[in-house]
Amino acid sequence: MSSIRIYHFVVIFFALHILSAQHDISMNVDLDVKKKILTITQEVTYFNSSKDTLNKIYFHDWANGFSNKTTPLGKRFAEDFLKRFYFSKEEELGRTIIQNVTDKKRTPLRWQRDTAAQDIFWVTPASPLYPGEKSSFIFKYQIKLPSAKFTRYGYLDNGNFNLKYWYVLPAVYNNKWNTYSHKNLDDLYAPLINYKINLTIPVGYKLISDLNEQNTSSLENGLKKIIQLEGNNRTEVNLYLEQGLSFYEFSLGNNIQFSSNINGDDLLPQMKSVAINRIFNFLEDRLGPYPFDKIVISEVDYKNNPVYGLNQLPDIVRPFPDGFQHEIKQLKIITENYLKKTL
């Protein structure tokens, strides 16, 4: 009987271990607003949860997909006849400039980009990574942010920034490396990761993120501030940096902080709150509780994947009641976000 209990305990332990993040990322990030460059020092602690010995670790670097017209992303834009990318100026493109890659002992490590995909690269650890072992990789690099006119992410003409796929992260390994290039399909296959980020931005900017803000401090010159962010078991980190604030916020009945900048059709805040709470109650009943304390729903996400047909009719013949359009927009994007975070 005792052996059965021990067996059950071991099964449950490993099941919980698999469902929790096995990699850690800590970053110091400094945004140069004028140059539109992120300067990043990043430590990735990679845990080999497989049964294989790994001699190379693969990483996604989707920010480098904007570096020229021949990347997989550039070719995808050409297939979609996206002329604004083909005829874009050099300063509107994005790229990653990796300065060095080292291990914990500051030993330089060999790395190389995939010859067929410029947004994927591999790093050779100082010694093979055996099953159950961890290894740390320290990257120093810069991200030249692209114009947001290509994917709605990057720098905007009004000085704001929408950041998605803006940093290096490890690929998923399950008997083989699952690497995919950026093709503007919002389909990055990423592992669960625990994040700690120190973000330095000008004091005039406000940050919107679903990570937890631990602390904010001003630098000595008073022109910049450092925001400490933390989040566990995340597959991605999206940041919105604005000089004004287009996002509205309120707390839901389940102690979740909700932030969104989807146009509310001049709805009163109380009506928005009722609609969002109704959506969350519906999803919680069918999918279980939302696993995090904050959720961010952006207009960018909706425009990249809209509900077609709702806005085609003129107001005079539109059969929908007030607020219906706003609620259906929120339902679509909140559901997508909910599924990503809970499944």
JSON list of N, CA and C in Angstrom, two decimals, residues 27 29-31 38 40 145 152-156 160-167 195 197-201 206-213 227-230 236-242 247 294 296 298 300-301:
[
{"chain": "A", "resi": 27, "resn": "MET", "atom": "N", "xyz": [16.25, 39.96, -17.35]},
{"chain": "A", "resi": 27, "resn": "MET", "atom": "CA", "xyz": [16.71, 40.92, -18.35]},
{"chain": "A", "resi": 27, "resn": "MET", "atom": "C", "xyz": [16.84, 42.31, -17.76]},
{"chain": "A", "resi": 29, "resn": "VAL", "atom": "N", "xyz": [16.72, 45.90, -19.54]},
{"chain": "A", "resi": 29, "resn": "VAL", "atom": "CA", "xyz": [16.33, 46.44, -20.84]},
{"chain": "A", "resi": 29, "resn": "VAL", "atom": "C", "xyz": [16.30, 47.96, -20.76]},
{"chain": "A", "resi": 30, "resn": "ASP", "atom": "N", "xyz": [16.98, 48.62, -21.69]},
{"chain": "A", "resi": 30, "resn": "ASP", "atom": "CA", "xyz": [17.03, 50.08, -21.73]},
{"chain": "A", "resi": 30, "resn": "ASP", "atom": "C", "xyz": [16.53, 50.54, -23.10]},
{"chain": "A", "resi": 31, "resn": "LEU", "atom": "N", "xyz": [15.48, 51.36, -23.10]},
{"chain": "A", "resi": 31, "resn": "LEU", "atom": "CA", "xyz": [14.89, 51.85, -24.35]},
{"chain": "A", "resi": 31, "resn": "LEU", "atom": "C", "xyz": [15.46, 53.22, -24.70]},
{"chain": "A", "resi": 38, "resn": "LEU", "atom": "N", "xyz": [16.43, 48.91, -28.29]},
{"chain": "A", "resi": 38, "resn": "LEU", "atom": "CA", "xyz": [16.46, 48.28, -26.98]},
{"chain": "A", "resi": 38, "resn": "LEU", "atom": "C", "xyz": [17.84, 47.70, -26.75]},
{"chain": "A", "resi": 40, "resn": "ILE", "atom": "N", "xyz": [19.87, 45.27, -24.37]},
{"chain": "A", "resi": 40, "resn": "ILE", "atom": "CA", "xyz": [19.43, 44.19, -23.48]},
{"chain": "A", "resi": 40, "resn": "ILE", "atom": "C", "xyz": [20.62, 43.36, -23.00]},
{"chain": "A", "resi": 145, "resn": "LEU", "atom": "N", "xyz": [14.15, 48.38, -33.28]},
{"chain": "A", "resi": 145, "resn": "LEU", "atom": "CA", "xyz": [12.72, 48.11, -33.44]},
{"chain": "A", "resi": 145, "resn": "LEU", "atom": "C", "xyz": [12.23, 48.51, -34.83]},
{"chain": "A", "resi": 152, "resn": "ARG", "atom": "N", "xyz": [1.80, 46.22, -36.98]},
{"chain": "A", "resi": 152, "resn": "ARG", "atom": "CA", "xyz": [1.20, 47.01, -35.89]},
{"chain": "A", "resi": 152, "resn": "ARG", "atom": "C", "xyz": [2.00, 46.88, -34.59]},
{"chain": "A", "resi": 153, "resn": "TYR", "atom": "N", "xyz": [3.12, 46.16, -34.63]},
{"chain": "A", "resi": 153, "resn": "TYR", "atom": "CA", "xyz": [4.02, 46.09, -33.48]},
{"chain": "A", "resi": 153, "resn": "TYR", "atom": "C", "xyz": [5.37, 46.70, -33.85]},
{"chain": "A", "resi": 154, "resn": "GLY", "atom": "N", "xyz": [5.93, 47.46, -32.91]},
{"chain": "A", "resi": 154, "resn": "GLY", "atom": "CA", "xyz": [7.17, 48.18, -33.16]},
{"chain": "A", "resi": 154, "resn": "GLY", "atom": "C", "xyz": [7.01, 49.61, -32.69]},
{"chain": "A", "resi": 155, "resn": "TYR", "atom": "N", "xyz": [7.64, 50.55, -33.37]},
{"chain": "A", "resi": 155, "resn": "TYR", "atom": "CA", "xyz": [7.47, 51.96, -32.98]},
{"chain": "A", "resi": 155, "resn": "TYR", "atom": "C", "xyz": [6.40, 52.61, -33.85]},
{"chain": "A", "resi": 156, "resn": "LEU", "atom": "N", "xyz": [5.61, 53.48, -33.22]},
{"chain": "A", "resi": 156, "resn": "LEU", "atom": "CA", "xyz": [4.54, 54.18, -33.92]},
{"chain": "A", "resi": 156, "resn": "LEU", "atom": "C", "xyz": [4.98, 55.60, -34.25]},
{"chain": "A", "resi": 160, "resn": "ASN", "atom": "N", "xyz": [4.84, 56.28, -29.56]},
{"chain": "A", "resi": 160, "resn": "ASN", "atom": "CA", "xyz": [4.53, 55.14, -28.70]},
{"chain": "A", "resi": 160, "resn": "ASN", "atom": "C", "xyz": [5.17, 53.87, -29.24]},
{"chain": "A", "resi": 161, "resn": "PHE", "atom": "N", "xyz": [5.17, 52.82, -28.40]},
{"chain": "A", "resi": 161, "resn": "PHE", "atom": "CA", "xyz": [5.78, 51.55, -28.77]},
{"chain": "A", "resi": 161, "resn": "PHE", "atom": "C", "xyz": [4.84, 50.39, -28.40]},
{"chain": "A", "resi": 162, "resn": "ASN", "atom": "N", "xyz": [4.61, 49.50, -29.35]},
{"chain": "A", "resi": 162, "resn": "ASN", "atom": "CA", "xyz": [3.92, 48.23, -29.09]},
{"chain": "A", "resi": 162, "resn": "ASN", "atom": "C", "xyz": [4.96, 47.13, -29.28]},
{"chain": "A", "resi": 163, "resn": "LEU", "atom": "N", "xyz": [5.28, 46.40, -28.23]},
{"chain": "A", "resi": 163, "resn": "LEU", "atom": "CA", "xyz": [6.37, 45.44, -28.29]},
{"chain": "A", "resi": 163, "resn": "LEU", "atom": "C", "xyz": [5.85, 44.01, -28.16]},
{"chain": "A", "resi": 164, "resn": "LYS", "atom": "N", "xyz": [6.15, 43.23, -29.20]},
{"chain": "A", "resi": 164, "resn": "LYS", "atom": "CA", "xyz": [5.81, 41.80, -29.24]},
{"chain": "A", "resi": 164, "resn": "LYS", "atom": "C", "xyz": [6.94, 41.09, -29.97]},
{"chain": "A", "resi": 165, "resn": "TYR", "atom": "N", "xyz": [7.33, 39.93, -29.48]},
{"chain": "A", "resi": 165, "resn": "TYR", "atom": "CA", "xyz": [8.46, 39.18, -30.06]},
{"chain": "A", "resi": 165, "resn": "TYR", "atom": "C", "xyz": [9.71, 40.07, -30.10]},
{"chain": "A", "resi": 166, "resn": "TRP", "atom": "N", "xyz": [10.01, 40.72, -29.01]},
{"chain": "A", "resi": 166, "resn": "TRP", "atom": "CA", "xyz": [11.06, 41.74, -28.99]},
{"chain": "A", "resi": 166, "resn": "TRP", "atom": "C", "xyz": [12.34, 41.26, -28.29]},
{"chain": "A", "resi": 167, "resn": "TYR", "atom": "N", "xyz": [12.43, 40.00, -27.94]},
{"chain": "A", "resi": 167, "resn": "TYR", "atom": "CA", "xyz": [13.60, 39.50, -27.22]},
{"chain": "A", "resi": 167, "resn": "TYR", "atom": "C", "xyz": [13.87, 38.06, -27.64]},
{"chain": "A", "resi": 195, "resn": "TYR", "atom": "N", "xyz": [9.84, 35.06, -15.63]},
{"chain": "A", "resi": 195, "resn": "TYR", "atom": "CA", "xyz": [10.50, 36.28, -16.07]},
{"chain": "A", "resi": 195, "resn": "TYR", "atom": "C", "xyz": [10.78, 37.24, -14.91]},
{"chain": "A", "resi": 197, "resn": "ILE", "atom": "N", "xyz": [12.30, 41.24, -15.14]},
{"chain": "A", "resi": 197, "resn": "ILE", "atom": "CA", "xyz": [12.74, 42.26, -16.09]},
{"chain": "A", "resi": 197, "resn": "ILE", "atom": "C", "xyz": [12.91, 43.59, -15.39]},
{"chain": "A", "resi": 198, "resn": "ASN", "atom": "N", "xyz": [14.05, 44.23, -15.60]},
{"chain": "A", "resi": 198, "resn": "ASN", "atom": "CA", "xyz": [14.27, 45.61, -15.19]},
{"chain": "A", "resi": 198, "resn": "ASN", "atom": "C", "xyz": [14.21, 46.46, -16.45]},
{"chain": "A", "resi": 199, "resn": "LEU", "atom": "N", "xyz": [13.14, 47.22, -16.59]},
{"chain": "A", "resi": 199, "resn": "LEU", "atom": "CA", "xyz": [12.89, 48.00, -17.80]},
{"chain": "A", "resi": 199, "resn": "LEU", "atom": "C", "xyz": [13.16, 49.48, -17.52]},
{"chain": "A", "resi": 200, "resn": "THR", "atom": "N", "xyz": [14.09, 50.07, -18.30]},
{"chain": "A", "resi": 200, "resn": "THR", "atom": "CA", "xyz": [14.42, 51.49, -18.16]},
{"chain": "A", "resi": 200, "resn": "THR", "atom": "C", "xyz": [13.81, 52.25, -19.32]},
{"chain": "A", "resi": 201, "resn": "ILE", "atom": "N", "xyz": [12.93, 53.21, -18.99]},
{"chain": "A", "resi": 201, "resn": "ILE", "atom": "CA", "xyz": [12.24, 54.01, -20.00]},
{"chain": "A", "resi": 201, "resn": "ILE", "atom": "C", "xyz": [12.20, 55.47, -19.54]},
{"chain": "A", "resi": 206, "resn": "LYS", "atom": "N", "xyz": [4.31, 55.69, -20.01]},
{"chain": "A", "resi": 206, "resn": "LYS", "atom": "CA", "xyz": [3.57, 54.80, -19.12]},
{"chain": "A", "resi": 206, "resn": "LYS", "atom": "C", "xyz": [3.61, 53.39, -19.71]},
{"chain": "A", "resi": 207, "resn": "LEU", "atom": "N", "xyz": [3.73, 52.41, -18.83]},
{"chain": "A", "resi": 207, "resn": "LEU", "atom": "CA", "xyz": [3.83, 51.01, -19.24]},
{"chain": "A", "resi": 207, "resn": "LEU", "atom": "C", "xyz": [2.53, 50.29, -18.99]},
{"chain": "A", "resi": 208, "resn": "ILE", "atom": "N", "xyz": [2.09, 49.53, -19.99]},
{"chain": "A", "resi": 208, "resn": "ILE", "atom": "CA", "xyz": [0.94, 48.64, -19.84]},
{"chain": "A", "resi": 208, "resn": "ILE", "atom": "C", "xyz": [1.43, 47.23, -20.12]},
{"chain": "A", "resi": 209, "resn": "SER", "atom": "N", "xyz": [1.25, 46.33, -19.15]},
{"chain": "A", "resi": 209, "resn": "SER", "atom": "CA", "xyz": [1.75, 44.95, -19.28]},
{"chain": "A", "resi": 209, "resn": "SER", "atom": "C", "xyz": [0.95, 44.06, -18.35]},
{"chain": "A", "resi": 210, "resn": "ASP", "atom": "N", "xyz": [0.90, 42.76, -18.67]},
{"chain": "A", "resi": 210, "resn": "ASP", "atom": "CA", "xyz": [0.22, 41.83, -17.77]},
{"chain": "A", "resi": 210, "resn": "ASP", "atom": "C", "xyz": [1.17, 41.21, -16.75]},
{"chain": "A", "resi": 211, "resn": "LEU", "atom": "N", "xyz": [2.43, 41.66, -16.74]},
{"chain": "A", "resi": 211, "resn": "LEU", "atom": "CA", "xyz": [3.35, 41.23, -15.69]},
{"chain": "A", "resi": 211, "resn": "LEU", "atom": "C", "xyz": [3.09, 42.05, -14.42]},
{"chain": "A", "resi": 212, "resn": "ASN", "atom": "N", "xyz": [3.57, 41.55, -13.31]},
{"chain": "A", "resi": 212, "resn": "ASN", "atom": "CA", "xyz": [3.39, 42.24, -12.04]},
{"chain": "A", "resi": 212, "resn": "ASN", "atom": "C", "xyz": [4.51, 43.27, -11.84]},
{"chain": "A", "resi": 213, "resn": "GLU", "atom": "N", "xyz": [4.13, 44.51, -11.56]},
{"chain": "A", "resi": 213, "resn": "GLU", "atom": "CA", "xyz": [5.12, 45.57, -11.31]},
{"chain": "A", "resi": 213, "resn": "GLU", "atom": "C", "xyz": [5.51, 45.54, -9.84]},
{"chain": "A", "resi": 227, "resn": "ILE", "atom": "N", "xyz": [11.49, 50.17, -14.08]},
{"chain": "A", "resi": 227, "resn": "ILE", "atom": "CA", "xyz": [10.32, 49.42, -13.63]},
{"chain": "A", "resi": 227, "resn": "ILE", "atom": "C", "xyz": [10.72, 47.96, -13.51]},
{"chain": "A", "resi": 228, "resn": "GLN", "atom": "N", "xyz": [10.51, 47.39, -12.33]},
{"chain": "A", "resi": 228, "resn": "GLN", "atom": "CA", "xyz": [10.82, 45.98, -12.10]},
{"chain": "A", "resi": 228, "resn": "GLN", "atom": "C", "xyz": [9.56, 45.15, -12.33]},
{"chain": "A", "resi": 229, "resn": "LEU", "atom": "N", "xyz": [9.68, 44.18, -13.24]},
{"chain": "A", "resi": 229, "resn": "LEU", "atom": "CA", "xyz": [8.55, 43.34, -13.62]},
{"chain": "A", "resi": 229, "resn": "LEU", "atom": "C", "xyz": [8.84, 41.89, -13.32]},
{"chain": "A", "resi": 230, "resn": "GLU", "atom": "N", "xyz": [7.82, 41.17, -12.91]},
{"chain": "A", "resi": 230, "resn": "GLU", "atom": "CA", "xyz": [7.96, 39.73, -12.67]},
{"chain": "A", "resi": 230, "resn": "GLU", "atom": "C", "xyz": [6.71, 39.01, -13.16]},
{"chain": "A", "resi": 236, "resn": "GLU", "atom": "N", "xyz": [4.94, 34.44, -23.28]},
{"chain": "A", "resi": 236, "resn": "GLU", "atom": "CA", "xyz": [5.38, 35.63, -23.99]},
{"chain": "A", "resi": 236, "resn": "GLU", "atom": "C", "xyz": [5.21, 36.84, -23.09]},
{"chain": "A", "resi": 237, "resn": "VAL", "atom": "N", "xyz": [5.91, 37.91, -23.45]},
{"chain": "A", "resi": 237, "resn": "VAL", "atom": "CA", "xyz": [5.80, 39.18, -22.73]},
{"chain": "A", "resi": 237, "resn": "VAL", "atom": "C", "xyz": [5.54, 40.27, -23.76]},
{"chain": "A", "resi": 238, "resn": "ASN", "atom": "N", "xyz": [4.37, 40.87, -23.69]},
{"chain": "A", "resi": 238, "resn": "ASN", "atom": "CA", "xyz": [4.02, 42.00, -24.56]},
{"chain": "A", "resi": 238, "resn": "ASN", "atom": "C", "xyz": [4.00, 43.27, -23.74]},
{"chain": "A", "resi": 239, "resn": "LEU", "atom": "N", "xyz": [4.59, 44.32, -24.27]},
{"chain": "A", "resi": 239, "resn": "LEU", "atom": "CA", "xyz": [4.66, 45.60, -23.57]},
{"chain": "A", "resi": 239, "resn": "LEU", "atom": "C", "xyz": [4.09, 46.70, -24.45]},
{"chain": "A", "resi": 240, "resn": "TYR", "atom": "N", "xyz": [3.36, 47.62, -23.83]},
{"chain": "A", "resi": 240, "resn": "TYR", "atom": "CA", "xyz": [2.83, 48.80, -24.52]},
{"chain": "A", "resi": 240, "resn": "TYR", "atom": "C", "xyz": [3.34, 50.03, -23.78]},
{"chain": "A", "resi": 241, "resn": "LEU", "atom": "N", "xyz": [4.07, 50.88, -24.50]},
{"chain": "A", "resi": 241, "resn": "LEU", "atom": "CA", "xyz": [4.66, 52.09, -23.90]},
{"chain": "A", "resi": 241, "resn": "LEU", "atom": "C", "xyz": [4.03, 53.30, -24.57]},
{"chain": "A", "resi": 242, "resn": "GLU", "atom": "N", "xyz": [3.36, 54.12, -23.76]},
{"chain": "A", "resi": 242, "resn": "GLU", "atom": "CA", "xyz": [2.62, 55.26, -24.29]},
{"chain": "A", "resi": 242, "resn": "GLU", "atom": "C", "xyz": [2.97, 56.53, -23.54]},
{"chain": "A", "resi": 247, "resn": "PHE", "atom": "N", "xyz": [-5.31, 53.31, -22.62]},
{"chain": "A", "resi": 247, "resn": "PHE", "atom": "CA", "xyz": [-5.90, 52.16, -21.95]},
{"chain": "A", "resi": 247, "resn": "PHE", "atom": "C", "xyz": [-6.77, 52.60, -20.78]},
{"chain": "A", "resi": 294, "resn": "LYS", "atom": "N", "xyz": [-3.50, 39.86, -13.89]},
{"chain": "A", "resi": 294, "resn": "LYS", "atom": "CA", "xyz": [-3.73, 40.95, -14.83]},
{"chain": "A", "resi": 294, "resn": "LYS", "atom": "C", "xyz": [-3.98, 40.39, -16.22]},
{"chain": "A", "resi": 296, "resn": "VAL", "atom": "N", "xyz": [-4.35, 42.06, -20.32]},
{"chain": "A", "resi": 296, "resn": "VAL", "atom": "CA", "xyz": [-4.29, 43.23, -21.19]},
{"chain": "A", "resi": 296, "resn": "VAL", "atom": "C", "xyz": [-4.88, 42.85, -22.55]},
{"chain": "A", "resi": 298, "resn": "SER", "atom": "N", "xyz": [-5.65, 44.51, -26.20]},
{"chain": "A", "resi": 298, "resn": "SER", "atom": "CA", "xyz": [-5.30, 45.71, -26.97]},
{"chain": "A", "resi": 298, "resn": "SER", "atom": "C", "xyz": [-6.06, 45.78, -28.29]},
{"chain": "A", "resi": 300, "resn": "VAL", "atom": "N", "xyz": [-4.67, 46.57, -30.96]},
{"chain": "A", "resi": 300, "resn": "VAL", "atom": "CA", "xyz": [-3.77, 45.98, -31.95]},
{"chain": "A", "resi": 300, "resn": "VAL", "atom": "C", "xyz": [-4.11, 44.51, -32.16]},
{"chain": "A", "resi": 301, "resn": "ASP", "atom": "N", "xyz": [-4.32, 43.78, -31.08]},
{"chain": "A", "resi": 301, "resn": "ASP", "atom": "CA", "xyz": [-4.66, 42.36, -31.19]},
{"chain": "A", "resi": 301, "resn": "ASP", "atom": "C", "xyz": [-5.96, 42.19, -31.97]}
]
